[in-house]
Amino acid sequence: MARILVVEDDADNQELVIRFLKHERHEVVLAPDGLAGVRAAQEHLPELILMDLGLPVLDGWEAAQLIRKNSATAHIPIIALTAHALSEEVTRAVESGINDYELKPVVYQRLMKKIERFLSLAPEAPVAPRA
Amino acid sequence: MTHTEIDRLDAPQQPKNVDPGPSTQGGGNRCDGPGPDPADATRFRRPLCEANPAACFILDQRATILSCSRYAGELLGYPIEELLGRSFLTISPEQEKAEALRWLQESLSRPGEIVQAEFRKICRDGSALWVNQKGRAVPEDGEAVVLVALEEIGGRRSAVAALEQNEARYRAIVEGVDALIYVCSPDYRIEFMNRRLIERAGKDGTGELCYQALHGLDSVCPWCVNDRVARGETVRWEVQSPKDGHWFYVVDTPIRNADGRISKQAFMQDVTERRTADEARLRRVTSSAQDAILMMDSEGRISSWNSAAEEILGYQKEEAIGKNLYQLLVPECQVKAYCQALPDFLRSGSGNAVGKTIEIQARRKDGRDIDVDLSLSAISLNGELQATGIIRDISERKKAEQVLRESEEKFRQLAENIREVFYVLNATGDRALYVSPAYEQIWGRSRENVYQDPSAWLETIHPDDRKRIRQLTAKRQRDKALELEFRIRTPDGTEKWIRSQSFPVLDGTGKVARVVGIAEETTTQKRYEEELIRAREGAEAASRAKSMFLATMSHELRTPLNAILGFAELLELEMSQRGIHDWHTELRKIRGAGNHLLDLISDVMDLSKIEAGKMELNPTSFDLDALVQEVAASVEPLAAKNKIQLHAASAPAIVHADRTRVRQCLFNLVGNACKFTHDGHVTIQVTMDNCEKGGCCAIRVADTGIGIHAEDLEKIFGDFTQADASTTRKFGGTGLGLAISRKLSRMMGGDITVESTPGRGSTFTLCFPATLRDEIGS
């Protein structure tokens, strides 16, 4: 059981991820855009962040960079959930400091296993963004 | 005079015989004495002497001066007091003293007679004075005294002496000089011969006729120049003696005699040695000369012919000497002009061809006319004009010139007829040497402008391009080619695009000799180019838009698909957790259709990327066997479902290729094989062909499935095709797998081929270039 920040603007997707996470008894904090996501990360200091990339206000890449820049949140693992299937977008995401990603449509039970793996690796050392 | 003076001095001695005439003439009045007393004669003798206007002395027998006239003192520059009492001999020069004494004695021995002689007297200032000295001894007081009168003859005497001296000098010169000299009168009489000439002639022929004495001829020598000398001309010439062949340099000079006749002085110097040396030198020069050197005498006959002449003109020396030049060498067409010009030339040594080089034709012995350069000069020899001709064979040069002219003509025709402007500049590129006429067509301006002002063409350039072109031409490297593209404006305002290319032409030493170039109008090409660029930009924009569209489409399709599949998954999870199994099959179908849709999206994306050239290969070194086993494992569930014995032969090799793409292809082939086979076998085999040197790797996937009809064998690689439209429904798949796999394999430089027998099975072979490596790495 962990506190997980979900940054997602689409209502269906919000509901889906929240319900799967609740099945796994995780505590969910929800942020509807990138900037809210960055603030929520600072405020709630979640153990893991699920981040959509195509987000309003601040997109996922920018939000990930800001989270990595803040020493309080720099270590939190971020898994991107994205419908951007092109390889260059994935590369950009990794460069922004994202630890892993799942392509939409997400196979949620697989995602849950991935989350468990990340959480089991705790306590996490801060992960610096790659150059 | 002198006699008179002495008489006058003597008058007192013989008063009765006094000649009254002279006494009245020459101061005789002074002689008029009181009477004819002999004692008076002695008494008056001295005063008379002293007062005598001539130079008079009275000497005793020992030559002591007893008395002298004032004038004698003045003449010799002595005060009378200094002369009185001294010996008369002391005023004679040392060498004449004895003579003077003899004169005195002779006078004394012949009393009453006048004894006269010419002597020199030494004046007080040391100068000598020639005098005619007359003396007469007269008795006085039982002794004898000598009355002396001196008559000055200095002027006449010194002129003669000078004359004698000159003559002696002249004679010394005439006899001393190493030359033969004679003087002869206008009527050929020899007036003088010097000793050397006498020696040579064997006799002194003075007074004889010169042609007889000197040449043994009966009449005037044919070469005689007496006429010309008699007219006052000095004639210089060289002549060869018929006697011994010696050459003489002769200078005949007119000498004007006192009576106005003009004699000829002939001065002859033996120059045989010099001439021989000259001739030898000349022979050496002419024989080694590359040019034909020939001489022609006054009759136009050839007198000299060198070896080059033999070669160039074909005649041997023996054949040529003595022949008339025009008979030998002058082609018919030129004979007339030659014969007209020859007499003038022989007379005056001048003519059109003299002193310069002319191009003319000469006829060889073999009848061939050749082009030659002829340099003609006139030499005066023995008073005759001789022509020297230097002939250079220029037929090769003419031939080369002809070739050059033809080549130049070809070049000119080319340059003047091409549509492009051909131009030639000097080495520094600031002067136009040639600009072809196309300039006038393209530029609409006269070429003269460019010739006159080389920067004129810059002014024709469009103002927007001018600065750039000026900078480019200014900083060009002289030895490098230069390509310029710019716009010009013609006088009627038309804008034209020009492309100019120029190249340096190097000389033999590698320096830039000229710059040549071609300028062409590229307005049309430029327009096409611009259209092409616009088209390309449009195509690129379209391609970008397509890529963007695809990315967006992919994104937008995946988002609802996420909800469809996600909620199906959620439902399935939650229903199974609650033990509800009623809708399980339906939920499975939703998820199957969703996943199919997802595969379609992925395949379309892949195809688009390949077609847009956006699919990039990323070769790495990897374990091929591991890849094969991985693929086999991932299709194992399908194989098991279709009761297939899946066998992957071991392929222990590390190869260098794009692992992801190889895997994608192989996965597709093995997946297909399992999909279309039931209750059979699928085998995977790897063969390496020459992979050490970058050969290729072949992976064969053989099945025992339904097989493919021959007519469908190529169709199956098309987009959205399976051998049978019904197969998609029956066997699933997007129908894009083989198309994508073949495209990927071809991108890698390989291919996918197929062999099949319907009902028995198919064998697909994936081959791709791969290099064997020792270890894994990039």
Short mmCIF file of N, CA, C and O in Angstrom, two decimals, chain A residues 5-11 13-14 17 30-35 37 49-56 58-64 67 78-84 93 98 100-104 106 108, chain B residues 555 559 562:
data_model
loop_
_atom_site.label_atom_id
_atom_site.label_comp_id
_atom_site.label_asym_id
_atom_site.label_seq_id
_atom_site.Cartn_x
_atom_site.Cartn_y
_atom_site.Cartn_z
N LEU A 5 0.52 9.36 -6.91
CA LEU A 5 -0.03 10.55 -7.55
C LEU A 5 -0.37 10.22 -9.01
O LEU A 5 0.46 9.70 -9.74
N VAL A 6 -1.62 10.46 -9.39
CA VAL A 6 -2.04 10.23 -10.78
C VAL A 6 -2.26 11.59 -11.42
O VAL A 6 -3.07 12.39 -10.94
N VAL A 7 -1.47 11.87 -12.46
CA VAL A 7 -1.64 13.14 -13.17
C VAL A 7 -2.27 12.79 -14.51
O VAL A 7 -1.65 12.20 -15.39
N GLU A 8 -3.53 13.12 -14.67
CA GLU A 8 -4.31 12.68 -15.83
C GLU A 8 -5.47 13.62 -16.02
O GLU A 8 -6.13 14.01 -15.05
N ASP A 9 -5.71 14.02 -17.25
CA ASP A 9 -6.79 14.99 -17.50
C ASP A 9 -8.08 14.33 -18.00
O ASP A 9 -9.14 14.89 -17.90
N ASP A 10 -7.94 13.11 -18.60
CA ASP A 10 -9.12 12.46 -19.17
C ASP A 10 -9.90 11.71 -18.07
O ASP A 10 -9.33 10.90 -17.33
N ALA A 11 -11.16 12.04 -18.00
CA ALA A 11 -11.99 11.51 -16.91
C ALA A 11 -12.06 9.98 -16.93
O ALA A 11 -11.92 9.34 -15.87
N ASN A 13 -9.93 7.86 -18.17
CA ASN A 13 -8.64 7.31 -17.78
C ASN A 13 -8.38 7.49 -16.29
O ASN A 13 -7.81 6.62 -15.63
N GLN A 14 -8.83 8.66 -15.77
CA GLN A 14 -8.71 8.89 -14.32
C GLN A 14 -9.43 7.78 -13.55
O GLN A 14 -8.88 7.15 -12.66
N VAL A 17 -7.66 4.24 -13.88
CA VAL A 17 -6.43 4.05 -13.13
C VAL A 17 -6.73 4.06 -11.62
O VAL A 17 -6.17 3.28 -10.84
N LEU A 30 -4.98 12.80 -7.00
CA LEU A 30 -5.23 13.08 -8.42
C LEU A 30 -4.91 14.53 -8.76
O LEU A 30 -5.24 15.45 -8.01
N ALA A 31 -4.24 14.73 -9.85
CA ALA A 31 -3.99 16.10 -10.35
C ALA A 31 -4.41 16.14 -11.81
O ALA A 31 -4.04 15.27 -12.59
N PRO A 32 -5.21 17.16 -12.24
CA PRO A 32 -5.76 17.17 -13.60
C PRO A 32 -4.85 17.80 -14.65
O PRO A 32 -5.15 17.74 -15.84
N ASP A 33 -3.77 18.44 -14.23
CA ASP A 33 -2.85 18.99 -15.25
C ASP A 33 -1.43 18.96 -14.73
O ASP A 33 -1.19 18.63 -13.56
N GLY A 34 -0.49 19.33 -15.54
CA GLY A 34 0.92 19.21 -15.23
C GLY A 34 1.34 20.04 -14.02
O GLY A 34 2.04 19.57 -13.12
N LEU A 35 0.86 21.29 -14.01
CA LEU A 35 1.25 22.18 -12.94
C LEU A 35 0.70 21.69 -11.60
O LEU A 35 1.40 21.63 -10.59
N GLY A 37 0.06 18.71 -10.97
CA GLY A 37 0.83 17.51 -10.68
C GLY A 37 2.10 17.85 -9.92
O GLY A 37 2.45 17.21 -8.93
N ILE A 49 4.60 8.22 -9.08
CA ILE A 49 3.75 9.12 -9.87
C ILE A 49 3.42 8.45 -11.20
O ILE A 49 4.30 7.93 -11.87
N LEU A 50 2.10 8.41 -11.53
CA LEU A 50 1.68 7.97 -12.87
C LEU A 50 1.33 9.23 -13.63
O LEU A 50 0.48 10.01 -13.19
N MET A 51 1.99 9.45 -14.74
CA MET A 51 1.88 10.74 -15.43
C MET A 51 1.51 10.57 -16.88
O MET A 51 2.19 9.89 -17.64
N ASP A 52 0.37 11.19 -17.25
CA ASP A 52 0.04 11.27 -18.68
C ASP A 52 0.98 12.31 -19.28
O ASP A 52 1.47 13.19 -18.59
N LEU A 53 1.29 12.16 -20.58
CA LEU A 53 2.23 13.14 -21.16
C LEU A 53 1.51 14.30 -21.82
O LEU A 53 1.93 15.44 -21.73
N GLY A 54 0.41 14.01 -22.54
CA GLY A 54 -0.33 15.08 -23.19
C GLY A 54 -1.26 15.76 -22.20
O GLY A 54 -2.41 15.38 -22.06
N LEU A 55 -0.75 16.78 -21.49
CA LEU A 55 -1.51 17.39 -20.41
C LEU A 55 -1.70 18.88 -20.65
O LEU A 55 -0.87 19.52 -21.28
N PRO A 56 -2.77 19.47 -20.15
CA PRO A 56 -2.91 20.93 -20.25
C PRO A 56 -2.01 21.66 -19.25
O PRO A 56 -1.47 21.03 -18.35
N LEU A 58 0.79 22.53 -18.11
CA LEU A 58 2.17 22.07 -18.29
C LEU A 58 2.07 20.66 -18.82
O LEU A 58 1.29 19.87 -18.28
N ASP A 59 2.84 20.31 -19.88
CA ASP A 59 2.71 18.94 -20.35
C ASP A 59 3.53 18.01 -19.47
O ASP A 59 4.27 18.44 -18.57
N GLY A 60 3.41 16.72 -19.70
CA GLY A 60 4.03 15.71 -18.85
C GLY A 60 5.55 15.82 -18.81
O GLY A 60 6.18 15.59 -17.78
N TRP A 61 6.12 16.15 -19.95
CA TRP A 61 7.59 16.24 -20.00
C TRP A 61 8.10 17.37 -19.10
O TRP A 61 9.02 17.19 -18.33
N GLU A 62 7.39 18.53 -19.21
CA GLU A 62 7.80 19.68 -18.42
C GLU A 62 7.59 19.43 -16.93
O GLU A 62 8.45 19.73 -16.09
N ALA A 63 6.47 18.81 -16.64
CA ALA A 63 6.14 18.51 -15.25
C ALA A 63 7.19 17.58 -14.65
O ALA A 63 7.69 17.79 -13.53
N ALA A 64 7.59 16.53 -15.45
CA ALA A 64 8.59 15.58 -14.96
C ALA A 64 9.90 16.29 -14.67
O ALA A 64 10.57 16.04 -13.66
N ILE A 67 9.63 18.23 -11.42
CA ILE A 67 9.63 17.31 -10.27
C ILE A 67 11.06 16.83 -9.99
O ILE A 67 11.50 16.77 -8.85
N ILE A 78 8.71 7.96 -11.63
CA ILE A 78 7.60 8.43 -12.46
C ILE A 78 7.41 7.41 -13.59
O ILE A 78 8.35 7.05 -14.29
N ILE A 79 6.18 6.91 -13.75
CA ILE A 79 5.84 6.05 -14.88
C ILE A 79 4.90 6.83 -15.77
O ILE A 79 3.87 7.34 -15.30
N ALA A 80 5.32 6.98 -17.05
CA ALA A 80 4.49 7.74 -17.96
C ALA A 80 3.46 6.82 -18.58
O ALA A 80 3.73 5.67 -18.87
N LEU A 81 2.22 7.32 -18.73
CA LEU A 81 1.17 6.59 -19.45
C LEU A 81 0.88 7.44 -20.68
O LEU A 81 0.45 8.59 -20.55
N THR A 82 1.17 6.91 -21.85
CA THR A 82 1.05 7.80 -23.01
C THR A 82 0.48 7.10 -24.22
O THR A 82 0.71 5.91 -24.46
N ALA A 83 -0.24 7.86 -25.00
CA ALA A 83 -0.71 7.36 -26.28
C ALA A 83 0.26 7.76 -27.39
O ALA A 83 0.05 7.45 -28.56
N HIS A 84 1.34 8.45 -27.01
CA HIS A 84 2.36 8.84 -28.01
C HIS A 84 3.25 7.64 -28.27
O HIS A 84 4.13 7.32 -27.51
N ALA A 93 10.74 11.63 -23.25
CA ALA A 93 10.20 11.39 -21.91
C ALA A 93 11.29 10.88 -20.97
O ALA A 93 11.43 11.36 -19.85
N ILE A 98 11.80 10.58 -16.73
CA ILE A 98 10.78 9.55 -16.48
C ILE A 98 11.47 8.19 -16.37
O ILE A 98 12.39 7.88 -17.11
N ASP A 100 9.95 5.02 -16.41
CA ASP A 100 9.40 3.95 -17.25
C ASP A 100 8.14 4.47 -17.89
O ASP A 100 7.67 5.56 -17.56
N TYR A 101 7.60 3.70 -18.85
CA TYR A 101 6.36 4.16 -19.47
C TYR A 101 5.52 2.98 -19.89
O TYR A 101 6.00 1.87 -20.08
N GLU A 102 4.23 3.24 -20.01
CA GLU A 102 3.29 2.26 -20.55
C GLU A 102 2.54 2.94 -21.66
O GLU A 102 2.06 4.06 -21.53
N LEU A 103 2.48 2.23 -22.81
CA LEU A 103 1.76 2.81 -23.94
C LEU A 103 0.27 2.58 -23.76
O LEU A 103 -0.16 1.51 -23.31
N LYS A 104 -0.49 3.59 -24.08
CA LYS A 104 -1.94 3.42 -24.10
C LYS A 104 -2.31 2.71 -25.39
O LYS A 104 -1.72 3.01 -26.42
N VAL A 106 -3.47 0.91 -22.08
CA VAL A 106 -2.70 0.29 -21.00
C VAL A 106 -3.33 -1.06 -20.64
O VAL A 106 -4.55 -1.19 -20.58
N TYR A 108 -3.82 -2.80 -17.67
CA TYR A 108 -3.70 -2.29 -16.30
C TYR A 108 -3.11 -3.29 -15.34
O TYR A 108 -2.36 -2.93 -14.43
N HIS B 555 -2.34 8.82 -31.66
CA HIS B 555 -2.62 9.27 -30.30
C HIS B 555 -4.12 9.28 -30.02
O HIS B 555 -4.61 8.76 -29.02
N THR B 559 -6.33 6.76 -27.42
CA THR B 559 -6.97 7.27 -26.21
C THR B 559 -8.35 6.61 -25.96
O THR B 559 -8.57 6.03 -24.89
N ASN B 562 -7.94 3.02 -25.17
CA ASN B 562 -7.52 2.81 -23.78
C ASN B 562 -8.74 2.61 -22.88
O ASN B 562 -8.77 1.71 -22.05
#
